[in-house]
Every structure is written in C-alpha cells, then in structure tokens.
Amino acid sequence: MLEAAVQGYFVALSLILAIGAQNAFVLRQGLRREHVGPVVAVCAVSDAVLIGAGVAGFGSLSAAVPWFAEAMRWLGVGFLLVYGALRFRAALRGGEALRPSEAGAASLKSVLGTCLLLTWANPHVYLDTVVLIGSISAQHAPHQAVFGVAAACASVSFFTALGFGARALAPVFARPSAWVWLEVGVGVTMWAIAAGLAFGG
C-alpha cells in the first residue's frame, strides 16, 4: 500500500511538472495575486476528478468512442492558438498595462472560465490523468484507490506551491518589461503546445 502511495504521488508529480498551458496560467495568476485560491482549487479538483476516472477504469473511453481523441485534439489546438494570440496582444500593449497593481482586475468568473477551458479542453490532460495514471494504477492492484488518492495529492501540492509560491518572484516582476516577457513566454508556450498537438498526431 505504501509503495502504491509513493508511486502514485511521484508519477503524477512528474507528469504535472512539465510546463503547459494550465501551469503557465496558474503562474501568471499567482504573479498577479489575482483569484489564486479559486484557480488552484479548480486545477486540483479537476485533476482529482480525471485521475479518479482513470483509476476507476474509464481510460477506455477513446477506444469506445473513436472520434473523441481527435475531436479533443483539434479543439485544444484552436483554443491554444487563440489564447496565445491574446497573450501576444497583451504584451504589445506594454509593460505598464501589465503591472498587477495597475491593470484592471479580471473578474472571478472570467478567470475561472479560462482556467476551466485550459484544463478541460487540453487533450494532454486526459492523456496524463485518465490514460497514463489510470493504466499505471492497474499495476498496483488491489491498491488502485491509494495510488489515485496519492496522485491527486501530488496535484494539490504542486498547484498550491505554483500559485502561492509565485509571490516570491514578485520583486522580479515589479519591472513592466518582465511582465511583457512573461506574456510573450506564455504565448510562445501556448503556440508550441498547439503545434505539437497539430503536427504530432
């Protein structure tokens, strides 16, 4: 049981650590100190639900519905391209407009809407949580539930550290130019992920 818990935690952590659209968004919100708690909660709960689905044996969804994976892939490509373009536009508006103390705060509804889209419209999320974690958990029978709970705990700890730990970088992002480069970096990340989805098959 202990081995299943340890494996679940570190397998999930290794998958979540890779930079992606969701992580970049959480980092940005943490730097802005804007609705960090709700964003972290949405990411963690979403991962827990998907991990639970994978561990419960719903990893066969793509096999049962052949078009599902392809549809999710192109939906993800489209959304990431649009979101990346919005980040480039924000960067072009200049650093002063991106200061967390001066920029108009986004509404909680808007922030959570974006967070949900970046999470649930991302095919990589399903591959990592439902398919990979679900299939690996089967190797730890009869302790799949322990594996899944530990994996969900990894998600909670990571997003909490990323969202609230971003404040340590606040002195760096006191400079307007740093926010411009952050927006550019997030935009490049979004488009790189979109390209990987589109051309990686």
Coordinates of N, CA and C in Angstrom, one line a residue:
M1 N 0.8 -1.2 0.0 CA 0.0 0.0 0.0 C 0.9 1.3 0.0
L2 N 1.9 1.2 0.8 CA 2.8 2.4 0.9 C 3.5 2.6 -0.5
E3 N 3.9 1.5 -1.1 CA 4.5 1.6 -2.4 C 3.6 2.2 -3.5
A4 N 2.3 1.8 -3.4 CA 1.3 2.4 -4.3 C 1.2 3.9 -4.1
A5 N 1.2 4.3 -2.8 CA 1.0 5.7 -2.5 C 2.2 6.5 -3.0
V6 N 3.4 6.0 -2.7 CA 4.6 6.7 -3.2 C 4.7 6.8 -4.7
Q7 N 4.4 5.7 -5.4 CA 4.4 5.7 -6.8 C 3.4 6.6 -7.4
G8 N 2.2 6.6 -6.8 CA 1.1 7.5 -7.3 C 1.5 8.9 -7.2
Y9 N 2.1 9.3 -6.1 CA 2.5 10.7 -5.8 C 3.5 11.2 -6.9
F10 N 4.6 10.4 -7.0 CA 5.7 10.8 -7.9 C 5.4 10.7 -9.4
V11 N 4.6 9.7 -9.7 CA 4.2 9.6 -11.1 C 3.4 10.8 -11.5
A12 N 2.4 11.1 -10.7 CA 1.6 12.3 -11.0 C 2.4 13.6 -11.0
L13 N 3.3 13.7 -10.1 CA 4.1 14.9 -10.0 C 5.0 15.1 -11.2
S14 N 5.6 14.0 -11.7 CA 6.4 14.1 -12.8 C 5.7 14.4 -14.1
L15 N 4.4 14.1 -14.2 CA 3.6 14.4 -15.3 C 3.1 15.9 -15.3
I16 N 2.8 16.3 -14.1 CA 2.3 17.7 -13.9 C 3.4 18.8 -14.1
L17 N 4.6 18.4 -13.7 CA 5.8 19.3 -13.7 C 6.0 19.9 -15.1
A18 N 5.8 19.2 -16.1 CA 6.1 19.7 -17.5 C 5.3 20.9 -17.7
I19 N 5.9 22.0 -18.3 CA 5.3 23.3 -18.5 C 4.2 23.1 -19.5
G20 N 3.1 23.7 -19.2 CA 1.9 23.6 -20.1 C 1.0 24.8 -20.0
A21 N -0.1 24.7 -20.7 CA -1.0 25.9 -20.7 C -1.6 26.1 -19.3
Q22 N -1.9 25.0 -18.6 CA -2.5 25.2 -17.3 C -1.5 25.7 -16.3
N23 N -0.3 25.2 -16.3 CA 0.7 25.7 -15.4 C 1.1 27.1 -15.6
A24 N 1.2 27.5 -16.9 CA 1.5 28.9 -17.2 C 0.5 29.8 -16.7
F25 N -0.8 29.4 -16.8 CA -1.9 30.2 -16.4 C -1.9 30.4 -14.9
V26 N -1.6 29.3 -14.2 CA -1.6 29.4 -12.7 C -0.4 30.3 -12.3
L27 N 0.7 30.2 -12.9 CA 1.9 31.0 -12.6 C 1.5 32.5 -12.8
R28 N 0.9 32.8 -13.9 CA 0.5 34.2 -14.2 C -0.4 34.7 -13.2
Q29 N -1.4 33.9 -12.8 CA -2.4 34.4 -11.8 C -1.7 34.6 -10.4
G30 N -0.7 33.7 -10.1 CA 0.0 33.8 -8.9 C 0.8 35.1 -8.8
L31 N 1.4 35.4 -10.0 CA 2.2 36.6 -10.0 C 1.3 37.9 -9.9
R32 N 0.1 37.8 -10.5 CA -0.8 38.9 -10.4 C -1.5 39.0 -9.0
R33 N -1.4 37.9 -8.3 CA -2.1 37.8 -7.0 C -3.6 38.0 -7.2
E34 N -4.1 37.3 -8.2 CA -5.5 37.5 -8.6 C -6.2 36.2 -8.6
H35 N -7.2 36.0 -7.7 CA -8.0 34.8 -7.6 C -7.2 33.5 -7.5
V36 N -6.1 33.6 -6.8 CA -5.2 32.4 -6.8 C -5.8 31.2 -6.2
G37 N -6.5 31.4 -5.0 CA -7.1 30.3 -4.3 C -8.1 29.5 -5.2
P38 N -9.1 30.2 -5.8 CA -10.0 29.5 -6.7 C -9.4 28.9 -7.9
V39 N -8.4 29.5 -8.4 CA -7.7 28.9 -9.6 C -7.0 27.6 -9.2
V40 N -6.3 27.6 -8.1 CA -5.6 26.4 -7.5 C -6.6 25.3 -7.3
A41 N -7.8 25.7 -6.7 CA -8.8 24.8 -6.3 C -9.4 24.1 -7.6
V42 N -9.7 24.9 -8.6 CA -10.2 24.4 -9.9 C -9.2 23.4 -10.5
C43 N -8.0 23.7 -10.6 CA -7.0 22.8 -11.2 C -6.9 21.5 -10.4
A44 N -6.8 21.6 -9.1 CA -6.6 20.5 -8.2 C -7.8 19.6 -8.3
V45 N -9.0 20.2 -8.2 CA -10.3 19.4 -8.2 C -10.5 18.7 -9.6
S46 N -10.2 19.5 -10.6 CA -10.3 18.9 -12.0 C -9.4 17.7 -12.1
D47 N -8.1 17.8 -11.7 CA -7.2 16.7 -11.8 C -7.7 15.5 -11.0
A48 N -8.2 15.8 -9.8 CA -8.7 14.7 -8.9 C -9.8 13.9 -9.6
V49 N -10.7 14.7 -10.3 CA -11.9 14.1 -11.0 C -11.3 13.2 -12.1
L50 N -10.4 13.7 -12.9 CA -9.9 13.0 -14.0 C -9.0 11.8 -13.6
I51 N -8.3 12.0 -12.5 CA -7.5 10.8 -12.0 C -8.4 9.8 -11.5
G52 N -9.5 10.2 -10.8 CA -10.5 9.2 -10.3 C -11.1 8.4 -11.5
A53 N -11.4 9.2 -12.6 CA -12.0 8.5 -13.7 C -11.0 7.5 -14.3
G54 N -9.7 7.9 -14.4 CA -8.7 6.9 -15.0 C -8.6 5.7 -14.1
V55 N -8.5 5.9 -12.8 CA -8.3 4.8 -11.8 C -9.5 3.9 -11.8
A56 N -10.7 4.5 -12.0 CA -11.9 3.7 -12.0 C -12.1 2.9 -13.3
G57 N -11.2 3.1 -14.2 CA -11.3 2.3 -15.4 C -11.9 2.9 -16.7
F58 N -12.0 4.3 -16.7 CA -12.7 4.9 -17.8 C -11.6 5.3 -18.9
G59 N -10.4 4.8 -18.7 CA -9.4 5.1 -19.7 C -9.7 4.5 -21.1
S60 N -10.7 3.6 -21.2 CA -11.1 3.0 -22.4 C -12.1 3.9 -23.3
L61 N -12.3 5.1 -22.8 CA -13.3 6.0 -23.4 C -12.9 6.2 -24.9
S62 N -11.6 6.5 -25.1 CA -11.2 6.8 -26.5 C -11.3 5.6 -27.4
A63 N -11.2 4.4 -26.8 CA -11.4 3.2 -27.6 C -12.9 2.9 -28.0
A64 N -13.7 3.3 -27.0 CA -15.2 3.1 -27.2 C -15.8 4.2 -28.1
V65 N -15.2 5.4 -28.1 CA -15.6 6.5 -28.9 C -14.4 6.9 -29.8
P66 N -14.2 6.3 -30.9 CA -13.0 6.6 -31.7 C -12.7 8.0 -32.1
W67 N -13.8 8.8 -32.3 CA -13.6 10.2 -32.7 C -13.3 11.2 -31.5
F68 N -13.4 10.7 -30.3 CA -13.3 11.6 -29.1 C -11.8 12.2 -29.0
A69 N -10.8 11.3 -29.1 CA -9.4 11.8 -29.0 C -9.1 12.9 -30.1
E70 N -9.6 12.6 -31.3 CA -9.3 13.5 -32.4 C -10.0 14.8 -32.3
A71 N -11.3 14.7 -31.8 CA -12.0 16.0 -31.6 C -11.4 16.8 -30.5
M72 N -11.0 16.2 -29.4 CA -10.3 16.9 -28.3 C -9.0 17.5 -28.8
R73 N -8.3 16.8 -29.6 CA -7.0 17.3 -30.1 C -7.2 18.7 -30.9
W74 N -8.2 18.7 -31.8 CA -8.3 19.9 -32.6 C -9.0 21.0 -31.8
L75 N -9.9 20.7 -30.9 CA -10.4 21.7 -30.0 C -9.3 22.3 -29.2
G76 N -8.4 21.5 -28.7 CA -7.3 22.1 -27.9 C -6.4 23.0 -28.8
V77 N -6.1 22.5 -30.0 CA -5.3 23.4 -30.9 C -5.9 24.7 -31.1
G78 N -7.2 24.8 -31.4 CA -7.9 26.0 -31.7 C -7.9 26.9 -30.5
F79 N -8.2 26.4 -29.3 CA -8.2 27.2 -28.1 C -6.8 27.7 -27.8
L80 N -5.8 26.9 -27.9 CA -4.4 27.3 -27.5 C -3.9 28.4 -28.5
L81 N -4.3 28.3 -29.7 CA -3.9 29.4 -30.7 C -4.5 30.7 -30.3
V82 N -5.8 30.7 -30.0 CA -6.5 31.9 -29.6 C -5.9 32.5 -28.3
Y83 N -5.7 31.7 -27.3 CA -5.2 32.2 -26.1 C -3.8 32.7 -26.2
G84 N -3.0 32.0 -27.0 CA -1.6 32.5 -27.2 C -1.6 33.9 -27.9
A85 N -2.5 34.0 -28.9 CA -2.6 35.3 -29.6 C -3.1 36.4 -28.6
L86 N -3.9 36.1 -27.7 CA -4.3 37.1 -26.7 C -3.2 37.5 -25.8
R87 N -2.3 36.6 -25.5 CA -1.1 36.9 -24.6 C -0.1 37.8 -25.4
F88 N 0.0 37.5 -26.7 CA 0.9 38.4 -27.5 C 0.3 39.8 -27.6
R89 N -1.0 39.9 -27.8 CA -1.6 41.2 -27.8 C -1.4 42.0 -26.5
A90 N -1.5 41.2 -25.4 CA -1.3 41.9 -24.1 C 0.1 42.4 -24.0
A91 N 1.1 41.6 -24.5 CA 2.5 42.1 -24.4 C 2.7 43.3 -25.3
L92 N 2.0 43.4 -26.4 CA 2.2 44.6 -27.3 C 1.6 45.8 -26.7
R93 N 0.7 45.7 -25.7 CA 0.1 46.8 -25.1 C 1.1 47.5 -24.1
G94 N 2.2 46.8 -23.8 CA 3.2 47.5 -23.0 C 3.2 47.0 -21.6
G95 N 4.4 47.1 -20.9 CA 4.6 46.7 -19.6 C 3.7 47.4 -18.5
E96 N 3.5 48.6 -18.7 CA 2.8 49.4 -17.7 C 1.4 48.8 -17.5
A97 N 0.8 48.4 -18.6 CA -0.6 47.9 -18.6 C -0.6 46.5 -17.9
L98 N 0.5 45.9 -17.7 CA 0.6 44.6 -17.2 C 1.0 44.5 -15.7
R99 N 1.2 45.7 -15.1 CA 1.5 45.7 -13.7 C 0.3 45.2 -12.9
P100 N 0.5 44.3 -12.0 CA -0.6 43.7 -11.3 C -1.4 44.8 -10.5
S101 N -0.7 45.8 -10.0 CA -1.3 46.9 -9.2 C -2.1 47.9 -10.1
E102 N -1.7 47.9 -11.4 CA -2.4 48.9 -12.2 C -3.4 48.4 -13.2
A103 N -3.1 47.1 -13.6 CA -4.0 46.5 -14.6 C -5.4 46.3 -14.0
G104 N -6.4 46.4 -14.8 CA -7.8 46.2 -14.3 C -7.9 44.7 -13.9
A105 N -8.4 44.4 -12.7 CA -8.5 43.0 -12.3 C -9.6 42.3 -13.1
A106 N -9.3 41.1 -13.5 CA -10.2 40.3 -14.2 C -11.2 39.8 -13.2
S107 N -12.5 39.6 -13.7 CA -13.5 39.0 -12.8 C -13.2 37.6 -12.5
L108 N -13.7 37.2 -11.3 CA -13.6 35.8 -10.9 C -14.2 34.8 -11.9
K109 N -15.3 35.2 -12.5 CA -16.0 34.4 -13.5 C -15.1 34.2 -14.7
S110 N -14.5 35.3 -15.2 CA -13.7 35.3 -16.4 C -12.4 34.4 -16.1
V111 N -11.8 34.6 -15.0 CA -10.6 33.8 -14.7 C -10.9 32.3 -14.6
L112 N -12.0 32.0 -13.9 CA -12.3 30.6 -13.7 C -12.7 30.0 -15.0
G113 N -13.4 30.7 -15.9 CA -13.8 30.2 -17.2 C -12.6 29.9 -18.0
T114 N -11.6 30.8 -18.0 CA -10.3 30.5 -18.7 C -9.6 29.3 -18.2
C115 N -9.6 29.2 -16.8 CA -8.9 28.1 -16.2 C -9.6 26.8 -16.5
L116 N -10.9 26.7 -16.5 CA -11.6 25.5 -16.9 C -11.3 25.1 -18.3
L117 N -11.3 26.1 -19.2 CA -11.0 25.8 -20.6 C -9.6 25.2 -20.8
L118 N -8.6 25.9 -20.2 CA -7.3 25.4 -20.3 C -7.1 24.0 -19.7
T119 N -7.9 23.7 -18.8 CA -7.8 22.3 -18.1 C -8.6 21.3 -19.0
W120 N -9.9 21.5 -19.2 CA -10.7 20.5 -19.8 C -10.7 20.4 -21.3
A121 N -10.1 21.5 -22.0 CA -10.0 21.5 -23.4 C -8.6 21.1 -23.9
N122 N -7.8 20.6 -22.9 CA -6.4 20.2 -23.2 C -6.3 18.7 -23.3
P123 N -6.1 18.1 -24.5 CA -6.0 16.7 -24.6 C -4.9 16.1 -23.8
H124 N -3.8 16.8 -23.6 CA -2.7 16.3 -22.8 C -3.2 15.9 -21.4
V125 N -4.1 16.7 -20.8 CA -4.7 16.4 -19.5 C -5.3 15.1 -19.4
Y126 N -6.0 14.7 -20.5 CA -6.7 13.4 -20.5 C -5.7 12.3 -20.7
L127 N -4.7 12.5 -21.5 CA -3.6 11.5 -21.7 C -2.9 11.3 -20.4
D128 N -2.5 12.3 -19.7 CA -1.7 12.2 -18.5 C -2.6 11.6 -17.3
T129 N -3.8 12.1 -17.1 CA -4.5 11.7 -15.9 C -5.4 10.4 -16.2
V130 N -6.2 10.5 -17.2 CA -7.1 9.4 -17.4 C -6.4 8.1 -18.0
V131 N -5.6 8.3 -19.0 CA -5.0 7.2 -19.7 C -3.7 6.7 -18.9
L132 N -2.7 7.6 -18.8 CA -1.5 7.1 -18.2 C -1.6 6.8 -16.7
I133 N -2.1 7.7 -15.9 CA -2.3 7.4 -14.5 C -3.2 6.2 -14.3
G134 N -4.3 6.2 -15.1 CA -5.3 5.1 -15.0 C -4.7 3.8 -15.3
S135 N -3.8 3.7 -16.3 CA -3.2 2.4 -16.7 C -2.1 2.0 -15.7
I136 N -1.4 3.0 -15.2 CA -0.3 2.6 -14.2 C -0.9 2.2 -12.9
S137 N -2.1 2.8 -12.5 CA -2.7 2.4 -11.2 C -3.1 0.9 -11.2
A138 N -3.4 0.4 -12.4 CA -3.9 -1.0 -12.5 C -2.7 -2.0 -12.1
Q139 N -1.5 -1.5 -12.2 CA -0.4 -2.3 -11.8 C -0.2 -2.4 -10.3
H140 N -1.0 -1.7 -9.6 CA -0.9 -1.7 -8.1 C -2.1 -2.3 -7.5
A141 N -2.8 -3.1 -8.2 CA -4.0 -3.8 -7.6 C -3.5 -4.6 -6.4
P142 N -4.3 -4.6 -5.4 CA -5.7 -4.1 -5.2 C -5.7 -2.7 -4.6
H143 N -4.5 -1.9 -4.7 CA -4.4 -0.6 -4.1 C -4.5 0.5 -5.1
Q144 N -5.4 0.3 -6.1 CA -5.5 1.4 -7.1 C -6.0 2.7 -6.5
A145 N -6.9 2.6 -5.5 CA -7.5 3.8 -4.9 C -6.5 4.6 -4.1
V146 N -5.6 3.8 -3.4 CA -4.5 4.5 -2.7 C -3.6 5.2 -3.7
F147 N -3.3 4.6 -4.8 CA -2.5 5.2 -5.9 C -3.1 6.5 -6.4
G148 N -4.5 6.4 -6.6 CA -5.2 7.5 -7.2 C -5.2 8.7 -6.2
V149 N -5.5 8.4 -4.9 CA -5.5 9.5 -3.9 C -4.2 10.2 -3.8
A150 N -3.1 9.4 -3.8 CA -1.7 10.0 -3.7 C -1.5 10.8 -4.9
A151 N -1.9 10.4 -6.1 CA -1.7 11.2 -7.3 C -2.5 12.5 -7.3
A152 N -3.7 12.4 -6.7 CA -4.5 13.7 -6.5 C -3.8 14.6 -5.5
C153 N -3.2 14.0 -4.5 CA -2.5 14.9 -3.5 C -1.3 15.6 -4.1
A154 N -0.6 14.9 -5.1 CA 0.5 15.5 -5.8 C 0.0 16.7 -6.6
S155 N -1.1 16.6 -7.2 CA -1.7 17.7 -7.9 C -2.0 18.9 -7.0
V156 N -2.6 18.6 -5.9 CA -2.9 19.7 -4.9 C -1.7 20.4 -4.4
S157 N -0.6 19.6 -4.1 CA 0.6 20.2 -3.6 C 1.3 21.0 -4.6
F158 N 1.3 20.5 -5.9 CA 2.0 21.3 -6.9 C 1.3 22.6 -7.3
F159 N 0.0 22.6 -7.5 CA -0.7 23.8 -7.9 C -0.7 24.8 -6.7
T160 N -0.7 24.3 -5.5 CA -0.6 25.2 -4.4 C 0.7 25.9 -4.3
A161 N 1.8 25.1 -4.5 CA 3.1 25.7 -4.5 C 3.3 26.7 -5.7
L162 N 2.8 26.3 -6.8 CA 3.0 27.2 -8.0 C 2.2 28.5 -7.9
G163 N 1.0 28.4 -7.5 CA 0.1 29.5 -7.4 C 0.6 30.5 -6.3
F164 N 0.8 30.0 -5.1 CA 1.1 30.9 -4.0 C 2.6 31.1 -3.9
G165 N 3.4 30.2 -4.4 CA 4.9 30.4 -4.4 C 5.3 31.4 -5.4
A166 N 4.5 31.7 -6.4 CA 4.8 32.7 -7.4 C 5.1 34.1 -6.8
R167 N 4.5 34.3 -5.6 CA 4.7 35.6 -5.0 C 6.2 35.9 -4.7
A168 N 7.0 34.8 -4.6 CA 8.4 35.0 -4.3 C 9.1 35.7 -5.5
L169 N 8.5 35.6 -6.6 CA 9.1 36.2 -7.8 C 8.6 37.7 -8.0
A170 N 7.8 38.1 -7.1 CA 7.2 39.5 -7.2 C 8.2 40.6 -7.5
P171 N 9.4 40.6 -6.7 CA 10.4 41.7 -7.0 C 10.8 41.7 -8.4
V172 N 11.0 40.5 -9.0 CA 11.4 40.5 -10.4 C 10.4 41.1 -11.3
F173 N 9.1 40.8 -11.0 CA 8.0 41.3 -11.9 C 7.5 42.6 -11.5
A174 N 8.2 43.3 -10.6 CA 7.9 44.7 -10.4 C 8.3 45.6 -11.6
R175 N 9.1 45.0 -12.4 CA 9.5 45.8 -13.7 C 8.5 45.5 -14.8
P176 N 8.0 46.5 -15.4 CA 7.0 46.3 -16.5 C 7.5 45.4 -17.6
S177 N 8.8 45.5 -17.9 CA 9.4 44.7 -19.0 C 9.3 43.2 -18.7
A178 N 9.4 42.8 -17.4 CA 9.3 41.4 -17.0 C 7.9 40.9 -17.3
W179 N 6.9 41.7 -17.1 CA 5.5 41.2 -17.5 C 5.4 41.0 -19.0
V180 N 6.0 41.9 -19.7 CA 5.9 41.8 -21.2 C 6.5 40.4 -21.6
W181 N 7.7 40.1 -21.1 CA 8.4 38.9 -21.4 C 7.6 37.7 -20.9
L182 N 7.0 37.8 -19.8 CA 6.1 36.7 -19.3 C 5.0 36.4 -20.3
E183 N 4.3 37.5 -20.7 CA 3.2 37.3 -21.7 C 3.7 36.7 -23.0
V184 N 4.9 37.1 -23.4 CA 5.5 36.6 -24.7 C 5.8 35.1 -24.4
G185 N 6.4 34.8 -23.3 CA 6.7 33.4 -23.0 C 5.5 32.5 -22.9
V186 N 4.4 33.0 -22.3 CA 3.2 32.2 -22.2 C 2.6 32.0 -23.6
G187 N 2.6 33.1 -24.4 CA 2.1 33.0 -25.8 C 2.9 32.0 -26.6
V188 N 4.2 32.0 -26.5 CA 5.1 31.0 -27.2 C 4.8 29.6 -26.7
T189 N 4.6 29.5 -25.4 CA 4.3 28.1 -24.9 C 3.0 27.6 -25.4
M190 N 1.9 28.5 -25.5 CA 0.6 28.0 -26.0 C 0.7 27.6 -27.4
W191 N 1.4 28.4 -28.2 CA 1.5 28.1 -29.7 C 2.4 26.8 -29.9
A192 N 3.4 26.7 -29.1 CA 4.3 25.5 -29.2 C 3.5 24.2 -28.9
I193 N 2.6 24.3 -27.8 CA 1.8 23.1 -27.5 C 0.8 22.9 -28.6
A194 N 0.2 23.9 -29.2 CA -0.7 23.8 -30.3 C -0.1 23.1 -31.5
A195 N 1.2 23.5 -31.8 CA 1.9 23.0 -32.9 C 2.2 21.5 -32.6
G196 N 2.5 21.2 -31.4 CA 2.8 19.8 -31.1 C 1.5 18.9 -31.2
L197 N 0.4 19.5 -30.8 CA -0.9 18.7 -31.0 C -1.2 18.6 -32.4
A198 N -1.1 19.6 -33.2 CA -1.5 19.6 -34.6 C -0.6 18.7 -35.5
F199 N 0.7 18.8 -35.3 CA 1.6 18.0 -36.1 C 2.2 16.8 -35.5
G200 N 1.9 16.6 -34.2 CA 2.4 15.4 -33.5 C 1.5 14.2 -33.7
G201 N 0.3 14.4 -34.3 CA -0.6 13.3 -34.5 C -1.2 12.9 -33.2

